[in-house]
Amino acid sequence: MDYLRIQGPTKLSGTVTISGAKNAALPLITLTLLAHNKVTLTNTPEVADIKTLLKLLENLGATSTLKNHVLELDTSTVNHTMANYDIVKTMRASILVLGPLLARFGHCEVSLPGGCAIGQRPIDLHLKALEQMGAEITIHAGYVNAVAPKGLQGAHIIFDKITVTGTANIVMAAALAHGKTVLVNCAKEPEVVQLCEILRDSGIDITGIGTSELTIIGTGGKTIDMVDFEIIPDRIEAGTYLCAGAITNSTITLAKVRPDHLDAVTAKLEQMGCTIDIDGNNMTIHPASELKHVELITQEYPAFPTDMQAQFLALATLAKGTSIIEERLFENRFMHVSELQRLGAEIRLNGHTATVIGESPLFGADVMATDLRASSALVLAAMAAEGTTNVHRIYHLDRGYENLEQKLLALGAKIERLKE
Ligand code: EPZ
């Protein structure tokens, strides 16, 4: 198993190019299941989760090549409809094949994803919506068996809770359903917006894009002629590098970003005393003269993202004063707290709220990555800590951060990948 050895404290400088968004690429790859043509996706991040999903699609009968961030994908040859446990257990986002497979073939069997390190993460809202569209769903031997012999029917669906992959799954199902589907209380994340835009550009009648209510007129089972497209920049990777600048007290520039997708994150960094300059698709962060404490609550887009909570928690350990960080989306997303405490952070946890006593001197130690974003928070803290930190179990990082150590090395970090 690989681990990262980081020497701190580090000063960074220069420019880092942001990769395509993993969480946009995942649903967009499953979207190609609705197409009858070969599709080219550019700016595809070459991270483990994408490779896992491509493997799943290949098991279903698709062919793909991914080289230099260009993904060529042909799902016209798909002839299996079973997403098996071996792959789904390694990546929850595999559930994104459920809507498209059911819509295209009228039946499918997808392994239940189960819980993960950040919480239970049920898929009840995906299933309930598909049932409203006429699917008959049974759970047997750990699999969701879904059938819709007459095809899916348009429906009026109100999500009880805002769900990102739930919205994506049902949008894809509705695109091939018979008649009109109205979806209320949808996720408005940029990744969902791009999915809807690609469907619109591919000829699907879809309105309300970017709002919480979407109306989709389905094709009645006919596959679509899908356009080629470029995946949007990864706003969470970008936010993580902004935090890298802030935590190491360095000025760095991010290239190939969508600054408008980062408004909630930049607002919090500015409240903490950092300055951010925007120049088209570039963003430069100048560190705070004195880092101030912060109060934040994670919520759905456009509010502050849960995927940036761990990184801000790391940053808050160095700030002047006491920060309050509330996690509203996932019940167990504070696994990084005990690891940050190993580095010397003073953090008190009470249910969904972390109270961070700032200006803790951080010292290098052995720490363990527990999930993707928790891992990046440990890397950030390690760059600010005095001495050597070994971050173990970095396979979590490899799932979603492309070339993290090469990008940080190029910025001047002292970081190396070693084998246990
Ligand atoms: C997506 O997960 C992201 N994953 C997550 O990123 C991200 O943290 C999350 O959205 C929130 O922004 C991908 O896009 C692949 P949800 P998702 O359904 O869609 C509850 C990362 O690090 N819920 O919006 O699975 C759920 O338990 C990852 O890149 C139900 O109760 O999240 C949670 O409390 C981690 N029933 C809330 O809704 C359901 O059927 C939001 O979850 C579905 C969700």
PDB file of N, CA and C and ligand atoms in Angstrom, residues 22-23 26 92-93 118 121-126 161-166 189 306-307 329-330 333 372-373, ligand 1:
ATOM      1  N   LYS A  22     -14.345  15.059 -11.133  1.00  0.00           N
ATOM      2  CA  LYS A  22     -14.718  13.639 -10.953  1.00  0.00           C
ATOM      3  C   LYS A  22     -16.234  13.492 -10.828  1.00  0.00           C
ATOM      4  N   ASN A  23     -16.857  14.333 -10.008  1.00  0.00           N
ATOM      5  CA  ASN A  23     -18.286  14.153  -9.737  1.00  0.00           C
ATOM      6  C   ASN A  23     -19.183  14.638 -10.881  1.00  0.00           C
ATOM      7  N   LEU A  26     -18.496  11.255 -13.531  1.00  0.00           N
ATOM      8  CA  LEU A  26     -19.152   9.977 -13.202  1.00  0.00           C
ATOM      9  C   LEU A  26     -20.565   9.890 -13.799  1.00  0.00           C
ATOM     10  N   ARG A  92     -19.526   3.838  -4.541  1.00  0.00           N
ATOM     11  CA  ARG A  92     -20.963   4.087  -4.425  1.00  0.00           C
ATOM     12  C   ARG A  92     -21.576   4.669  -5.694  1.00  0.00           C
ATOM     13  N   ALA A  93     -20.792   5.514  -6.387  1.00  0.00           N
ATOM     14  CA  ALA A  93     -21.346   6.203  -7.553  1.00  0.00           C
ATOM     15  C   ALA A  93     -21.764   5.232  -8.657  1.00  0.00           C
ATOM     16  N   ILE A 118     -18.420   7.934   5.501  1.00  0.00           N
ATOM     17  CA  ILE A 118     -18.996   9.223   5.908  1.00  0.00           C
ATOM     18  C   ILE A 118     -20.456   9.108   6.343  1.00  0.00           C
ATOM     19  N   ARG A 121     -25.708   6.656   3.869  1.00  0.00           N
ATOM     20  CA  ARG A 121     -25.920   6.966   2.459  1.00  0.00           C
ATOM     21  C   ARG A 121     -26.921   6.033   1.763  1.00  0.00           C
ATOM     22  N   PRO A 122     -28.184   6.094   2.172  1.00  0.00           N
ATOM     23  CA  PRO A 122     -29.204   5.253   1.536  1.00  0.00           C
ATOM     24  C   PRO A 122     -29.496   5.688   0.091  1.00  0.00           C
ATOM     25  N   ILE A 123     -30.201   4.832  -0.651  1.00  0.00           N
ATOM     26  CA  ILE A 123     -30.610   5.195  -2.023  1.00  0.00           C
ATOM     27  C   ILE A 123     -32.135   5.139  -2.158  1.00  0.00           C
ATOM     28  N   ASP A 124     -32.827   5.252  -1.006  1.00  0.00           N
ATOM     29  CA  ASP A 124     -34.287   5.140  -1.020  1.00  0.00           C
ATOM     30  C   ASP A 124     -34.947   6.160  -1.954  1.00  0.00           C
ATOM     31  N   LEU A 125     -34.357   7.357  -2.052  1.00  0.00           N
ATOM     32  CA  LEU A 125     -34.998   8.391  -2.884  1.00  0.00           C
ATOM     33  C   LEU A 125     -34.889   8.062  -4.372  1.00  0.00           C
ATOM     34  N   HIS A 126     -33.773   7.413  -4.762  1.00  0.00           N
ATOM     35  CA  HIS A 126     -33.631   6.969  -6.162  1.00  0.00           C
ATOM     36  C   HIS A 126     -34.743   5.941  -6.462  1.00  0.00           C
ATOM     37  N   LYS A 161     -35.707  15.006  -0.004  1.00  0.00           N
ATOM     38  CA  LYS A 161     -34.441  15.590   0.417  1.00  0.00           C
ATOM     39  C   LYS A 161     -33.654  15.877  -0.862  1.00  0.00           C
ATOM     40  N   ILE A 162     -32.798  16.880  -0.826  1.00  0.00           N
ATOM     41  CA  ILE A 162     -32.017  17.158  -2.044  1.00  0.00           C
ATOM     42  C   ILE A 162     -30.906  16.113  -2.162  1.00  0.00           C
ATOM     43  N   THR A 163     -30.869  15.433  -3.293  1.00  0.00           N
ATOM     44  CA  THR A 163     -29.841  14.412  -3.513  1.00  0.00           C
ATOM     45  C   THR A 163     -29.180  14.612  -4.872  1.00  0.00           C
ATOM     46  N   VAL A 164     -27.840  14.623  -4.863  1.00  0.00           N
ATOM     47  CA  VAL A 164     -27.093  14.917  -6.090  1.00  0.00           C
ATOM     48  C   VAL A 164     -27.170  13.734  -7.060  1.00  0.00           C
ATOM     49  N   THR A 165     -26.715  12.555  -6.633  1.00  0.00           N
ATOM     50  CA  THR A 165     -26.760  11.420  -7.575  1.00  0.00           C
ATOM     51  C   THR A 165     -28.204  10.950  -7.786  1.00  0.00           C
ATOM     52  N   GLY A 166     -29.067  11.189  -6.789  1.00  0.00           N
ATOM     53  CA  GLY A 166     -30.482  10.861  -6.970  1.00  0.00           C
ATOM     54  C   GLY A 166     -31.070  11.690  -8.100  1.00  0.00           C
ATOM     55  N   GLU A 189     -26.298  21.440  -8.054  1.00  0.00           N
ATOM     56  CA  GLU A 189     -24.838  21.412  -8.149  1.00  0.00           C
ATOM     57  C   GLU A 189     -24.412  21.592  -9.617  1.00  0.00           C
ATOM     58  N   THR A 306     -20.145  20.240   1.549  1.00  0.00           N
ATOM     59  CA  THR A 306     -19.626  19.257   2.513  1.00  0.00           C
ATOM     60  C   THR A 306     -18.266  18.722   2.074  1.00  0.00           C
ATOM     61  N   ASP A 307     -18.031  18.688   0.759  1.00  0.00           N
ATOM     62  CA  ASP A 307     -16.754  18.162   0.264  1.00  0.00           C
ATOM     63  C   ASP A 307     -15.570  19.092   0.555  1.00  0.00           C
ATOM     64  N   LEU A 329     -24.887  17.486   6.085  1.00  0.00           N
ATOM     65  CA  LEU A 329     -25.289  16.526   5.051  1.00  0.00           C
ATOM     66  C   LEU A 329     -25.038  15.071   5.419  1.00  0.00           C
ATOM     67  N   PHE A 330     -23.911  14.810   6.037  1.00  0.00           N
ATOM     68  CA  PHE A 330     -23.571  13.415   6.351  1.00  0.00           C
ATOM     69  C   PHE A 330     -23.349  13.250   7.840  1.00  0.00           C
ATOM     70  N   ARG A 333     -19.228  12.543   9.069  1.00  0.00           N
ATOM     71  CA  ARG A 333     -18.148  13.065   8.248  1.00  0.00           C
ATOM     72  C   ARG A 333     -17.125  13.861   9.069  1.00  0.00           C
ATOM     73  N   LEU A 372     -12.028  10.344   0.975  1.00  0.00           N
ATOM     74  CA  LEU A 372     -11.338  11.184  -0.004  1.00  0.00           C
ATOM     75  C   LEU A 372     -10.988  12.585   0.511  1.00  0.00           C
ATOM     76  N   ARG A 373     -11.994  13.307   0.997  1.00  0.00           N
ATOM     77  CA  ARG A 373     -11.727  14.710   1.391  1.00  0.00           C
ATOM     78  C   ARG A 373     -10.996  14.782   2.719  1.00  0.00           C
TER      79      ARG A 373
HETATM   80  C1  EPZ B   1     -22.644  13.375  -3.992  1.00  0.00           C
HETATM   81  O1  EPZ B   1     -22.949  12.196  -3.244  1.00  0.00           O
HETATM   82  C2  EPZ B   1     -21.158  13.405  -4.181  1.00  0.00           C
HETATM   83  N1  EPZ B   1     -20.751  12.219  -4.923  1.00  0.00           N
HETATM   84  C3  EPZ B   1     -20.448  13.488  -2.833  1.00  0.00           C
HETATM   85  O2  EPZ B   1     -19.048  13.621  -3.058  1.00  0.00           O
HETATM   86  C4  EPZ B   1     -20.953  14.732  -2.101  1.00  0.00           C
HETATM   87  O3  EPZ B   1     -20.380  14.769  -0.813  1.00  0.00           O
HETATM   88  C5  EPZ B   1     -22.483  14.700  -1.987  1.00  0.00           C
HETATM   89  O4  EPZ B   1     -23.073  14.541  -3.297  1.00  0.00           O
HETATM   90  C6  EPZ B   1     -23.071  15.962  -1.379  1.00  0.00           C
HETATM   91  O5  EPZ B   1     -22.692  17.082  -2.129  1.00  0.00           O
HETATM   92  C7  EPZ B   1     -20.846  12.200  -6.244  1.00  0.00           C
HETATM   93  O6  EPZ B   1     -21.253  13.157  -6.880  1.00  0.00           O
HETATM   94  C8  EPZ B   1     -20.387  10.969  -6.940  1.00  0.00           C
HETATM   95  P1  EPZ B   1     -26.549  12.972  -1.845  1.00  0.00           P
HETATM   96  P2  EPZ B   1     -24.430  11.658  -3.163  1.00  0.00           P
HETATM   97  O7  EPZ B   1     -27.414  11.916  -2.404  1.00  0.00           O
HETATM   98  O8  EPZ B   1     -25.142  12.017  -4.398  1.00  0.00           O
HETATM   99  C9  EPZ B   1     -29.210  11.600   1.833  1.00  0.00           C
HETATM  100  C10 EPZ B   1     -16.761  13.096  -2.758  1.00  0.00           C
HETATM  101  O9  EPZ B   1     -15.962  13.204  -1.801  1.00  0.00           O
HETATM  102  N2  EPZ B   1     -29.889  10.669   0.903  1.00  0.00           N
HETATM  103  O10 EPZ B   1     -26.694  14.356  -2.383  1.00  0.00           O
HETATM  104  O11 EPZ B   1     -24.362  10.233  -2.770  1.00  0.00           O
HETATM  105  C11 EPZ B   1     -27.743  11.235   2.069  1.00  0.00           C
HETATM  106  O12 EPZ B   1     -27.605  10.206   3.025  1.00  0.00           O
HETATM  107  C12 EPZ B   1     -18.177  12.606  -2.551  1.00  0.00           C
HETATM  108  O13 EPZ B   1     -16.455  13.366  -3.927  1.00  0.00           O
HETATM  109  C13 EPZ B   1     -30.954   9.911   1.360  1.00  0.00           C
HETATM  110  O14 EPZ B   1     -31.344   9.997   2.522  1.00  0.00           O
HETATM  111  O15 EPZ B   1     -25.017  12.513  -1.971  1.00  0.00           O
HETATM  112  C14 EPZ B   1     -27.173  12.552   2.510  1.00  0.00           C
HETATM  113  O16 EPZ B   1     -27.445  12.768   3.862  1.00  0.00           O
HETATM  114  C15 EPZ B   1     -18.420  12.083  -1.182  1.00  0.00           C
HETATM  115  N3  EPZ B   1     -31.560   9.050   0.471  1.00  0.00           N
HETATM  116  C16 EPZ B   1     -27.969  13.575   1.671  1.00  0.00           C
HETATM  117  O17 EPZ B   1     -29.149  12.878   1.258  1.00  0.00           O
HETATM  118  C17 EPZ B   1     -31.155   8.934  -0.821  1.00  0.00           C
HETATM  119  O18 EPZ B   1     -31.759   8.144  -1.570  1.00  0.00           O
HETATM  120  C18 EPZ B   1     -27.259  14.084   0.440  1.00  0.00           C
HETATM  121  O19 EPZ B   1     -26.707  12.981  -0.268  1.00  0.00           O
HETATM  122  C19 EPZ B   1     -30.076   9.724  -1.271  1.00  0.00           C
HETATM  123  C20 EPZ B   1     -29.460  10.589  -0.385  1.00  0.00           C
END
